XYZ file of C-alpha atoms in Angstrom:
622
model
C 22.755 18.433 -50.084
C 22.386 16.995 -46.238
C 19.761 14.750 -45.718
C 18.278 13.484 -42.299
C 17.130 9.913 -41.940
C 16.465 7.920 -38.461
C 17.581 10.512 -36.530
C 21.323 11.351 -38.413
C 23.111 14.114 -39.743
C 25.078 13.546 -43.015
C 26.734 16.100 -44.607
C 28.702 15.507 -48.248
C 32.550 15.607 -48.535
C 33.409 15.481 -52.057
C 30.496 13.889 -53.293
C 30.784 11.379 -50.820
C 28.409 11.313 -47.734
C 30.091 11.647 -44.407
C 30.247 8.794 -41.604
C 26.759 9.433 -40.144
C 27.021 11.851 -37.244
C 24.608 11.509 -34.242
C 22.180 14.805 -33.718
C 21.887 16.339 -30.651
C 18.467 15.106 -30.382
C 19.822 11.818 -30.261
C 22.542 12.544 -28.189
C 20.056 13.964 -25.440
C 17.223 11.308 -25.727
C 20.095 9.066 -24.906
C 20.722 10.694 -21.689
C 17.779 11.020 -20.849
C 16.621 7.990 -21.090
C 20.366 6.816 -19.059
C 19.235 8.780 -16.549
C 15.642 7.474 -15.856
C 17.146 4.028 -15.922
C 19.996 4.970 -13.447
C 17.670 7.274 -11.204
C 15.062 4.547 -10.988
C 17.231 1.929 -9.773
C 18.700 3.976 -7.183
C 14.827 3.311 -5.923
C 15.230 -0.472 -5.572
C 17.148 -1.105 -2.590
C 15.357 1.347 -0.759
C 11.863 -0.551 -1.687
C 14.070 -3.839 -0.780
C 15.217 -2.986 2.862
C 12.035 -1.298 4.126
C 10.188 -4.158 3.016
C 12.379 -6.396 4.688
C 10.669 -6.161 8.165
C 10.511 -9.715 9.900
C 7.785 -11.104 10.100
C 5.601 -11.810 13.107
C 2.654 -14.017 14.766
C 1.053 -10.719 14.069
C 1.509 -10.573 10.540
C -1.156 -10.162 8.032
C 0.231 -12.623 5.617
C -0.389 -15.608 7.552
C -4.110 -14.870 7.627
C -4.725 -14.210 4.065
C -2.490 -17.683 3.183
C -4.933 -19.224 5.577
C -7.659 -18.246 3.872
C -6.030 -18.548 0.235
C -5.771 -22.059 1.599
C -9.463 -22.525 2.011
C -10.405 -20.901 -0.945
C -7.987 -23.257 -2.944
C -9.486 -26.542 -1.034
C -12.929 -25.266 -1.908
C -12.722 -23.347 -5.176
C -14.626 -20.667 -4.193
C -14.463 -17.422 -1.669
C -15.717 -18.030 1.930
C -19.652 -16.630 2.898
C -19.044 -17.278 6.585
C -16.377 -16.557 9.005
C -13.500 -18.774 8.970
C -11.642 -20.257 11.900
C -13.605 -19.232 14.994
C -15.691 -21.091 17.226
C -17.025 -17.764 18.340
C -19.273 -16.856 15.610
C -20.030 -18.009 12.670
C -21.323 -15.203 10.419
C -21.442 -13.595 7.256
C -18.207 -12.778 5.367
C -16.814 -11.107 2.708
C -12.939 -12.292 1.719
C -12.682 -8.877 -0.483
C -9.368 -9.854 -1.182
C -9.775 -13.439 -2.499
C -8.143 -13.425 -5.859
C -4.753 -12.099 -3.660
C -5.386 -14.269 -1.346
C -5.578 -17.106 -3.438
C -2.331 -16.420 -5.282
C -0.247 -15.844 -1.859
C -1.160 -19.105 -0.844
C -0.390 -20.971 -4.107
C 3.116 -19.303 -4.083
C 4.220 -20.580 -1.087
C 2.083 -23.767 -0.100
C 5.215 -26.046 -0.493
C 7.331 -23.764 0.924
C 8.471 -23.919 4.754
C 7.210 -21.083 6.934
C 10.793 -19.817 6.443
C 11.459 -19.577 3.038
C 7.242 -18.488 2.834
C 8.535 -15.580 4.809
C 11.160 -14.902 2.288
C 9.377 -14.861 -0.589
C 6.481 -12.494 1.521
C 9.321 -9.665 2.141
C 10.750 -10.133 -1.393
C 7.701 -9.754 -2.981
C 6.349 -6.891 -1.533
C 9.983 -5.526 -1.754
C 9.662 -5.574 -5.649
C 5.702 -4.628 -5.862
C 6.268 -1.815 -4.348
C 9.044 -0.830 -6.367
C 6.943 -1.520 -9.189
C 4.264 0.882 -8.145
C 7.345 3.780 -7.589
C 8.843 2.853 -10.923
C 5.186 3.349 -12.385
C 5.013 7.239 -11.136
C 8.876 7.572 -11.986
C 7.615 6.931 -15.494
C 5.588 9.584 -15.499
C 8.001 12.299 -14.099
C 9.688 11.433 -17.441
C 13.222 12.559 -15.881
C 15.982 13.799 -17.852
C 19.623 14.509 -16.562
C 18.782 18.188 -15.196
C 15.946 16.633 -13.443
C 17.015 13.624 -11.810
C 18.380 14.770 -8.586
C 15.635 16.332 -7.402
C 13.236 13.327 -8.370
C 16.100 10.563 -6.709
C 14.734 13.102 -3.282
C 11.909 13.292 -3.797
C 11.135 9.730 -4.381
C 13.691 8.538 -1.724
C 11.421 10.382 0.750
C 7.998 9.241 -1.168
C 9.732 5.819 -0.264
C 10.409 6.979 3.581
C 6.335 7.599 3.786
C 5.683 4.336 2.426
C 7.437 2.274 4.540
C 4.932 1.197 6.701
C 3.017 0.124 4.317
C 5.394 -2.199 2.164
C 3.851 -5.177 3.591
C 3.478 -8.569 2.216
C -0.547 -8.547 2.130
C -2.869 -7.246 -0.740
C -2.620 -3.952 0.253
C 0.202 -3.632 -2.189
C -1.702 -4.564 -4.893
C -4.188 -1.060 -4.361
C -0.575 0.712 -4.264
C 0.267 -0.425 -7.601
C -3.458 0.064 -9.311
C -3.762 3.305 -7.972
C -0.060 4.289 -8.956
C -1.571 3.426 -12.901
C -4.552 5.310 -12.212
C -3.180 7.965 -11.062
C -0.715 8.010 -14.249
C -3.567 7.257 -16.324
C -5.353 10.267 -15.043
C -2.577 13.157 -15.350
C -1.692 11.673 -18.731
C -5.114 12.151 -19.856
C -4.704 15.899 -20.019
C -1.553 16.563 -21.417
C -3.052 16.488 -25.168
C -6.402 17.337 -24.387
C -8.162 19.777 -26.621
C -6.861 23.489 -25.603
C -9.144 26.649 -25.244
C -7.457 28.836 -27.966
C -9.376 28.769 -31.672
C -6.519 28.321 -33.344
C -5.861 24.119 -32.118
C -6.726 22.386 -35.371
C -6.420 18.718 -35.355
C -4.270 16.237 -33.412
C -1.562 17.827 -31.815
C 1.958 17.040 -32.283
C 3.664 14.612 -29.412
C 6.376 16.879 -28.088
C 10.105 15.790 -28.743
C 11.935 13.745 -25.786
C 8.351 12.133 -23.869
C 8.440 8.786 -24.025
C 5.024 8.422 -21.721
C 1.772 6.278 -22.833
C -0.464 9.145 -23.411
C -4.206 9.085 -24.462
C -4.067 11.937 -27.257
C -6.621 14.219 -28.115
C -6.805 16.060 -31.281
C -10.131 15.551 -33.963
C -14.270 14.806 -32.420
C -13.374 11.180 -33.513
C -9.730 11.221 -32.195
C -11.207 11.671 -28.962
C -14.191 9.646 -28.731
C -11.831 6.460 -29.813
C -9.651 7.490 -27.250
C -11.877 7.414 -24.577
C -13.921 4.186 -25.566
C -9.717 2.585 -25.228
C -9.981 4.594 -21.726
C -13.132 3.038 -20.913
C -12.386 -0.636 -21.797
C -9.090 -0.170 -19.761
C -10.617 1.234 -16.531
C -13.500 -0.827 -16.332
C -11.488 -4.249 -16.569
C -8.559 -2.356 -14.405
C -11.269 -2.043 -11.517
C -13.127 -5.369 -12.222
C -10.053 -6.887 -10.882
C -9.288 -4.466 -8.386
C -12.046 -4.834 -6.262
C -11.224 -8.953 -6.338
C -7.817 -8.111 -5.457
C -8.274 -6.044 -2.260
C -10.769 -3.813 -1.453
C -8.935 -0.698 -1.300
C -10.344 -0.207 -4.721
C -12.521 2.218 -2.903
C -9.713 4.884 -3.013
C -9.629 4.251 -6.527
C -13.253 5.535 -7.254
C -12.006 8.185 -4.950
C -9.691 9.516 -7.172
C -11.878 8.488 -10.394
C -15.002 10.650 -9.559
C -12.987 13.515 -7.864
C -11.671 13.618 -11.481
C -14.355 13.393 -13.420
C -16.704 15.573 -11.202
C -13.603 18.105 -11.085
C -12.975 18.217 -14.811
C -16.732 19.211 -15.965
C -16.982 22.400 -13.272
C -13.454 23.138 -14.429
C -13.929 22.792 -18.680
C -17.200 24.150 -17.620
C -15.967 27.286 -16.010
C -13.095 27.951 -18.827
C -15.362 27.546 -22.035
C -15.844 30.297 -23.834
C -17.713 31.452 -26.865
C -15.125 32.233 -29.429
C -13.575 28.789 -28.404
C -14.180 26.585 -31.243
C -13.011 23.559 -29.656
C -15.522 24.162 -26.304
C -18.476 22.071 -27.344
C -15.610 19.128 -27.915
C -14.268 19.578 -24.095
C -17.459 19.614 -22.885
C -18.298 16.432 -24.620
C -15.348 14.535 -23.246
C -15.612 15.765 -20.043
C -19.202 13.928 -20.078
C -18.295 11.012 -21.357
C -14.937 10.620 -18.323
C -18.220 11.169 -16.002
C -19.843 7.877 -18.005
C -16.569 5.879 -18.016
C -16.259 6.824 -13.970
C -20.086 5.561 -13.489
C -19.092 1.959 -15.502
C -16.167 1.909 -13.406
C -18.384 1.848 -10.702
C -20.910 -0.960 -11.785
C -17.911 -3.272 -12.527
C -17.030 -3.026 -8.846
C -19.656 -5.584 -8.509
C -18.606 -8.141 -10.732
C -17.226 -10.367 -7.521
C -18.321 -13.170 -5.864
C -20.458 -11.167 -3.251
C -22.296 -8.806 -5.543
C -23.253 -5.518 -4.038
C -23.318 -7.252 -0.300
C -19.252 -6.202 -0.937
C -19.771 -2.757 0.089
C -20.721 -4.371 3.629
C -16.862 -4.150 4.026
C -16.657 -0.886 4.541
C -18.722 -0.129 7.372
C -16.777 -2.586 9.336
C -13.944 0.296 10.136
C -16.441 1.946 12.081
C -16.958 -0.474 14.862
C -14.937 -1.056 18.299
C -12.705 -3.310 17.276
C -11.198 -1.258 14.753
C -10.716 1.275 17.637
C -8.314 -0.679 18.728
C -5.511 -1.414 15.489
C -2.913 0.917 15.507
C -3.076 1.872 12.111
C -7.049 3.069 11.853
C -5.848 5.746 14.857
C -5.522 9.115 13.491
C -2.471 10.087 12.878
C -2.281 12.503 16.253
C -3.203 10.065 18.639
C -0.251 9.025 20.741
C 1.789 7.212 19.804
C 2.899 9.303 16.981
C 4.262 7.613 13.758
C 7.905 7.193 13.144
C 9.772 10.507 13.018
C 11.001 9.963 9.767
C 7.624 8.873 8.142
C 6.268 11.984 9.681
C 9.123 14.269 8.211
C 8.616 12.968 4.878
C 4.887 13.178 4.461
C 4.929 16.160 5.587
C 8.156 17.766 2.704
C 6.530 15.080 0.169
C 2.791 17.049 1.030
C 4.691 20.718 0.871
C 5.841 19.996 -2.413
C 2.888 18.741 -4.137
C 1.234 21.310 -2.998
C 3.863 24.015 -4.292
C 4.098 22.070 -8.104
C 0.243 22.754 -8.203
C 0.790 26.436 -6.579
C 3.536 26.826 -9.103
C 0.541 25.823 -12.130
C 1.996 22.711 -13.281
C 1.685 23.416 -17.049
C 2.062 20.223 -19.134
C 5.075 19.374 -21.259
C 3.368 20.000 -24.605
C 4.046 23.935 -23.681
C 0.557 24.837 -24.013
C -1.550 27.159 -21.620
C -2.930 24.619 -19.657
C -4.653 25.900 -16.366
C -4.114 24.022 -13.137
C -6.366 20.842 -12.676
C -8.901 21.405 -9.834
C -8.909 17.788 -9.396
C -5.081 17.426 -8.124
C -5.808 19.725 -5.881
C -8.971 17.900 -4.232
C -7.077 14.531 -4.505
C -3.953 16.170 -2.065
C -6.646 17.680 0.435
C -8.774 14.652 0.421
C -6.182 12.099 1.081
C -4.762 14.356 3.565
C -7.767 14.475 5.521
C -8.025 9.880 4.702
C -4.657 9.744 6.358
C -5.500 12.416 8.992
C -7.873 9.987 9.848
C -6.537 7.409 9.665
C -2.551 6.506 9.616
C -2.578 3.555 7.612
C -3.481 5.828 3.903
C -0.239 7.632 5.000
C 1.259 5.727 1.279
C -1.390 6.161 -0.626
C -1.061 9.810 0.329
C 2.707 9.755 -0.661
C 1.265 8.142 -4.131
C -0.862 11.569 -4.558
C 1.580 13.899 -3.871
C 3.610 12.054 -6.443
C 1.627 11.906 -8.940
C 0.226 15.512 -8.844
C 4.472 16.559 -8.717
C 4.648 14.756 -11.689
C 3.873 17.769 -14.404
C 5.810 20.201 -13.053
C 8.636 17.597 -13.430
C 8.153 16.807 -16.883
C 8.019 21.289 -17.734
C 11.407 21.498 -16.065
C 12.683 18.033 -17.220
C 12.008 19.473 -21.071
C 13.199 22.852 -19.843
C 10.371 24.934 -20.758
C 9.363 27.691 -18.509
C 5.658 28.041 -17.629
C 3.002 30.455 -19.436
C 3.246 32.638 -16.617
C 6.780 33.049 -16.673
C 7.077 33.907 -20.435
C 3.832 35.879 -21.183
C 5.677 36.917 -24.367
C 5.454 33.755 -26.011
C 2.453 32.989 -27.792
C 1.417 29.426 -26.779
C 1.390 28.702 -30.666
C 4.584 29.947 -31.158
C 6.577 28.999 -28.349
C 9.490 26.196 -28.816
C 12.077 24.711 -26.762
C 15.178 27.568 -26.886
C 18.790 26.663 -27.818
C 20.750 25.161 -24.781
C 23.357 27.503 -23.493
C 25.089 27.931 -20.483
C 22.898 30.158 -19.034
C 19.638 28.586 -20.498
C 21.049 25.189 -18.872
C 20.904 27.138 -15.163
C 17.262 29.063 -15.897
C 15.778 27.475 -12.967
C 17.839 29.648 -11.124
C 18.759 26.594 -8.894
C 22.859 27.093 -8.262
C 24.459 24.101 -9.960
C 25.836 21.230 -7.760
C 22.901 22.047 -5.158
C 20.193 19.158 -6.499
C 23.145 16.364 -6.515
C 24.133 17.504 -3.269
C 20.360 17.415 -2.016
C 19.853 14.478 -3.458
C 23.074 12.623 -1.933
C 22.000 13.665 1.711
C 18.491 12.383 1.281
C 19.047 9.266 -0.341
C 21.894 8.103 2.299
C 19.361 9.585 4.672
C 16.631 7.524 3.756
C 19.049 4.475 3.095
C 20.517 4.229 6.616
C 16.939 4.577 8.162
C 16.049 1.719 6.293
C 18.786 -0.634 7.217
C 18.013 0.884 10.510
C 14.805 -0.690 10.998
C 15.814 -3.885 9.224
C 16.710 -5.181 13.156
C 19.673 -7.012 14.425
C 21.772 -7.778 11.246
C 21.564 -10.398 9.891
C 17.530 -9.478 9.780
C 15.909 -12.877 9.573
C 12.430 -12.948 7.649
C 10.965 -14.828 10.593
C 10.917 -13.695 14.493
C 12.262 -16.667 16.381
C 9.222 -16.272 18.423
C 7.246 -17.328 15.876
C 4.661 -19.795 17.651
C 5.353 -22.691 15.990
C 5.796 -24.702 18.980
C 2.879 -23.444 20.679
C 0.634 -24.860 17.159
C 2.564 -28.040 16.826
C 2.199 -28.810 20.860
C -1.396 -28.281 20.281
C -1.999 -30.308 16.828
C 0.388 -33.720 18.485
C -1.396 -33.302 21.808
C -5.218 -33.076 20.024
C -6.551 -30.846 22.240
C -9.812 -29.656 20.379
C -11.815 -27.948 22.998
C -12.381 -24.009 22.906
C -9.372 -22.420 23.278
C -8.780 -18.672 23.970
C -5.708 -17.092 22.262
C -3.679 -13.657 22.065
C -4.942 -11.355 19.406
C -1.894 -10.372 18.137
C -0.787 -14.045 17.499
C -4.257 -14.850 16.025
C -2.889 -14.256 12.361
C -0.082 -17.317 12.674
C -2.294 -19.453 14.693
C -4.646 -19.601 11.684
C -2.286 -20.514 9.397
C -1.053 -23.106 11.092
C -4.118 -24.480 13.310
C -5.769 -24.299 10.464
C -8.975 -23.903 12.447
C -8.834 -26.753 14.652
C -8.794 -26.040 16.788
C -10.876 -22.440 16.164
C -9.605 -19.683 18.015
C -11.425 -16.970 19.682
C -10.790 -13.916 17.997
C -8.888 -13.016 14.843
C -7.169 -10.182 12.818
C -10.097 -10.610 10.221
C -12.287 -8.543 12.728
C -15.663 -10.178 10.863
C -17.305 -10.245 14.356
C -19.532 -8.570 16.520
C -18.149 -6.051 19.084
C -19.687 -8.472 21.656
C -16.928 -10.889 21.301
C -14.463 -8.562 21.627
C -15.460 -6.861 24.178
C -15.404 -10.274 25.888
C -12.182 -11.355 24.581
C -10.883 -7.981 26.260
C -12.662 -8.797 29.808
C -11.150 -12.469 29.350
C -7.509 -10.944 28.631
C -7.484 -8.273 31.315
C -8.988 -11.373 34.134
C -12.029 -9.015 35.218
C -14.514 -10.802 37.358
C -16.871 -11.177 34.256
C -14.142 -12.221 31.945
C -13.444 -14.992 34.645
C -17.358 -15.983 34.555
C -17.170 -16.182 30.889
C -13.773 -18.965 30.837
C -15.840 -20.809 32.567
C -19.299 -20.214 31.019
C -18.250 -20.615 27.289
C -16.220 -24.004 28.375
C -12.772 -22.755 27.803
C -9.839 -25.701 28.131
C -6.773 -24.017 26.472
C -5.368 -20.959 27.121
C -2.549 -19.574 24.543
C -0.480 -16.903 25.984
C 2.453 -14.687 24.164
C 6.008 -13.666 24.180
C 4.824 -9.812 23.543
C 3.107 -9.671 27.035
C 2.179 -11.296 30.488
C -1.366 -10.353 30.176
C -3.829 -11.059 33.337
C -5.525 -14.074 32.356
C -2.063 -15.875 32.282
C -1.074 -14.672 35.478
C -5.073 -16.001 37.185
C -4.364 -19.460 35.360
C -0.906 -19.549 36.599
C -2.132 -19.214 40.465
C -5.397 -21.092 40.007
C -5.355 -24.872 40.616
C -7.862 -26.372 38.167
C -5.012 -24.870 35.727
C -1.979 -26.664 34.519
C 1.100 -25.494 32.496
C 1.639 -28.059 29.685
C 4.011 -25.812 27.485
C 6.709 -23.349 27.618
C 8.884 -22.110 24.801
C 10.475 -19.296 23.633
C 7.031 -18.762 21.849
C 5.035 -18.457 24.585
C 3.078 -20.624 27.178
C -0.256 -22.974 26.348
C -2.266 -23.540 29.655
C -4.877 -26.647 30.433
C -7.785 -26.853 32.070
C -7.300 -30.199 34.548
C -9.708 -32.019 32.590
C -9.458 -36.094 32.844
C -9.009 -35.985 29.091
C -5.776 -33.858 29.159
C -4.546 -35.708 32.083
C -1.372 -36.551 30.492
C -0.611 -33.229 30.050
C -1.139 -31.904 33.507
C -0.437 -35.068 35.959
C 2.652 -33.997 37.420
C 5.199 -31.904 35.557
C 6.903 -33.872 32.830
C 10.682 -34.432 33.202
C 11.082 -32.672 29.853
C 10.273 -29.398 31.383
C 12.126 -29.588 34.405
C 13.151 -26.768 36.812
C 12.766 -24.151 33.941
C 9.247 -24.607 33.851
C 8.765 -23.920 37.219
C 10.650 -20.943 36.775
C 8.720 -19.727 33.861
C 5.675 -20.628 36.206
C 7.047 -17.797 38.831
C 7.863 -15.369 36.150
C 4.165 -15.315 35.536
C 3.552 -14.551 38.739
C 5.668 -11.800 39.336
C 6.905 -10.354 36.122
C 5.455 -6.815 35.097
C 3.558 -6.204 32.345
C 5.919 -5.958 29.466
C 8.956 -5.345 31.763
C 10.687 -8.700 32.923
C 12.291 -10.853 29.976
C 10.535 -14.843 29.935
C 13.543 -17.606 31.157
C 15.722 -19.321 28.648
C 14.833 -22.789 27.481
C 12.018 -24.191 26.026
C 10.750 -27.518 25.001
């Protein structure tokens, strides 16, 4: 007689079994599972070369080193500002832990090879958070096309957001959230009395699920849900505090899911009362979740953080502008937000059932979590990936129903959900989706190249170096031999490097931290632009260096640069440093040294008469 064992079909010849034969069950797990692998590493090098965007003066990293640096010297988070002479106020480093590690990664490294190591790893975080949600679409050969598009334009969204800072560390939490969250109903208890027990995992899903079956089943299921949230977001919100978004999506769910089990129960149910329980009990896991947001350093002062984005300065960064204010976001991250949003929000239209071929209904709470983020990144530009995340994730059952090639309850009212089971592959049962065959590789060849070439694209001149030869390390180094300690006024932009390597002497006058009062700015601004109270104010607050930049030839360089109680003692291809004609700079402003020669004079007349952003600095340099 045959006899199955670990997966193999033996059949006797002549009283002697037969070589073992695979199954087909075998045969397809093993594509499957071919494909996933293949599909997902397609997604590497496009994670790799969007990530790979040199790094500038302006570049968050540099600041959070900085202050991983502190924290390292001191062994604890800062309470005050750090690095100013401006003010010296209240603080909150809400992403210490991440700051911390950056700087221990690359504190013997040159600013070079830190750079490297920067692009890489947010290269290969961000992959990580993509491979999380590719998990979770669970692809099989019929499916992988389409995902390989879909992900490669996911990817396209993203890519101003793959950024060495601990932002990418929210993109990977909420990437495991989200997973954790869609899982969570694919074995939940179903509204039809005849669901007795645990139900059976269904063949070919190889996803971590949190299963549902008996009362006790489920209530040691959630207690492992709890446990896992509550130390996911303890370290979350000490990581970066885009944790916020995360109790976003947690209480949308939870809120979502008791209306919804709510609004389905019925009497002849006999599995209602158990719904309703669990749905309770997500809404006491989501309130922990929230308490263990203030296990941190700062306590519940943390939440200070967020009112922060309302002030002027904020006005000001390019990505907290909405995303219709001019200028516009890349075309391509525009296009592929906006086919990534159109087809989340046609999986959810379509009703999404779950792989396990049961009637479930549409979850309210996908829904809410595409318009909400919609309106975050409407708002503002920079949630434009965590927005891609969404879409992902909510994409991500509809996937799995046509990756196990099931069709939906709606589409086969005939079969009892009880009853139904996956049908005998045939030709025409392999092309039910009604897609022509050939279409999805083509699609997904077009989009991926697409994507691909837009990426090297904005790599920069080839080959892309992982630091802009502007960087101002000549500016910092002229500054640290030359001990000049006084106030100094700097470029915004360039604050981020200047930290890093001034290491706050001397302080600078504003900073990408933006844990100041609008005041300053608003002076800083009035300083930049040269107005006649910005030129009170260099010479009320005692101002004696003057740091310009390579990115533009803003007004207060061009007043020092005609005024005579102003010298310039540096040029480079960084940028220039001005002094005040002090007697204790005298060395660097009696007479212009030989070093300089003609060139600085010439970089002293492009100051006068260059436009803003127009004319191109002289070569040379110190």
């Amino acid at each position: 007689m045959a006899g199955h064992k670990d997966g193999v079909v033996r059949q006797p010849v002549s009283g002697v079994d037969a070589p073992p034969q695979p199954s087909p069950s075998q045969g397809e797990g093993a594509g499957r599972r071919i494909a996933s692998v293949v599909g997902g590493l397609l997604l590497l090098p496009l994670c790799l070369c969007y990530a790979w965007n040199t790094l500038q003066n302006y570049a968050d990293f540099w600041a959070h080193a900085a202050i991983g640096r502190w924290i390292v010297r001191h062994g604890r988070p800062p309470a005050h500002t750090l690095f100013l002479w401006t003010w010296h106020g209240p603080y909150i480093a809400h992403s210490w832990v991440s700051e911390a590690i950056t700087y221990i990664t690359i504190r013997r490294l040159s600013d070079d090879h830190a750079a490297d190591v920067g692009l890489l790893s947010a290269g290969l975080f961000g992959f990580l958070a993509f491979a999380i949600l590719w998990r979770l679409f669970d692809v099989s050969s019929r499916t992988v096309c389409a995902a390989v598009a879909l992900f490669s334009l996911a990817i396209a969204a993203e890519a101003a957001r793959l950024l060495p800072r601990p932002e990418i560390a929210t993109m990977v939490l909420l990437a495991v959230l989200l997973s954790i969250l869609v899982n969570r109903h694919e074995f939940e208890p179903t509204p039809t009395p005849s669901l007795k027990g645990r139900e059976r995992e269904p063949e070919g899903t190889n996803l971590p699920k949190i299963l549902a079956g008996t009362e006790a089943d489920d209530l040691r299921a959630d207690v492992r849900l709890g446990i896992l949230l509550v130390a996911m977001f303890i370290a979350w919100t000490n990581l970066h505090g885009g944790m916020a978004t995360g109790l976003i999506v947690l209480w949308i769910a939870a809120a979502a899911d008791v209306v919804q089990d709510h609004a389905r129960s019925a009497p002849h149910c006999d599995n209602a009362a158990q719904r309703g329980r669990r749905s309770v009990r997500f809404i006491a896991i989501a309130a922990l979740c929230t308490l263990a947001t203030l296990i941190n350093p700062y306590g519940y002062h943390y939440y200070s953080i967020y009112t922060a984005v309302s002030t002027i300065t904020f006005h000001y960064i390019m990505e907290w502008k909405p995303m219709y204010v001019l200028p516009l976001m890349p075309d391509s991250t525009l296009y592929s937000i906006s086919l990534l949003f159109a087809a989340a929000l046609y999986a959810w239209i379509k009703g999404t059932p779950y792989s396990t071929g049961a009637a479930r209904p549409r979850r309210w709470a996908h829904l809410i979590w595409l318009l909400v983020f919609f309106a975050m990144t409407m708002q503002a530009r920079r949630n434009v990936g965590f927005l891609a995340i969404v879409c992902l994730a909510i994409a991500a059952p509809y996937f799995r129903v046509w990756s196990a090639g099931r069709k939906s309850p709606e589409q086969s009212p005939d079969l009892a959900p009880s009853r139904r089971k996956r049908q005998a592959r045939t030709k025409e049962t392999q092309q039910e989706s009604g897609t022509p065959h050939g279409i999805w590789p083509a699609t997904a060849l077009v989009v991926y190249m697409a994507v691909l070439a837009n990426a090297y694209d904005d790599m920069g001149p080839k080959p892309a170096p992982a630091l802009m030869p502007t960087i101002a390390s000549g500016m910092t180094a002229f500054v640290k031999q030359n001990g000049i300690t006084g106030r100094l006024f700097n470029d915004y932009d360039s604050s981020m490097y200047l930290e890093w390597r001034l290491d706050g002497s001397p302080g600078l006058y504003v900073d990408g931290n933006n844990a100041y009062p609008d005041q300053i700015f608003a002076d800083y601004m009035n300083i930049r632009n040269a107005t006649p109270q910005g030129l009170r104010l260099l010479d009320q607050q005692g101002i004696v260096c003057v740091l310009g930049s390579v990115r533009s030839v803003s007004w207060i360089c061009r007043t020092v640069a005609a005024s005579p109680r102003w010298a310039l003692a540096y040029y480079g291809v960084d940028g220039p440093v001005w002094i005040r004609r002090l007697p204790q700079y005298r060395p660097l402003w009696d007479g212009v040294p030989t070093w300089q020669g003609t060139t600085a004079r010439s970089y002293l007349q492009y100051l006068h008469t260059a436009a803003h952003d127009e004319a191109e600095p002289p070569s040379g340099g110190a």
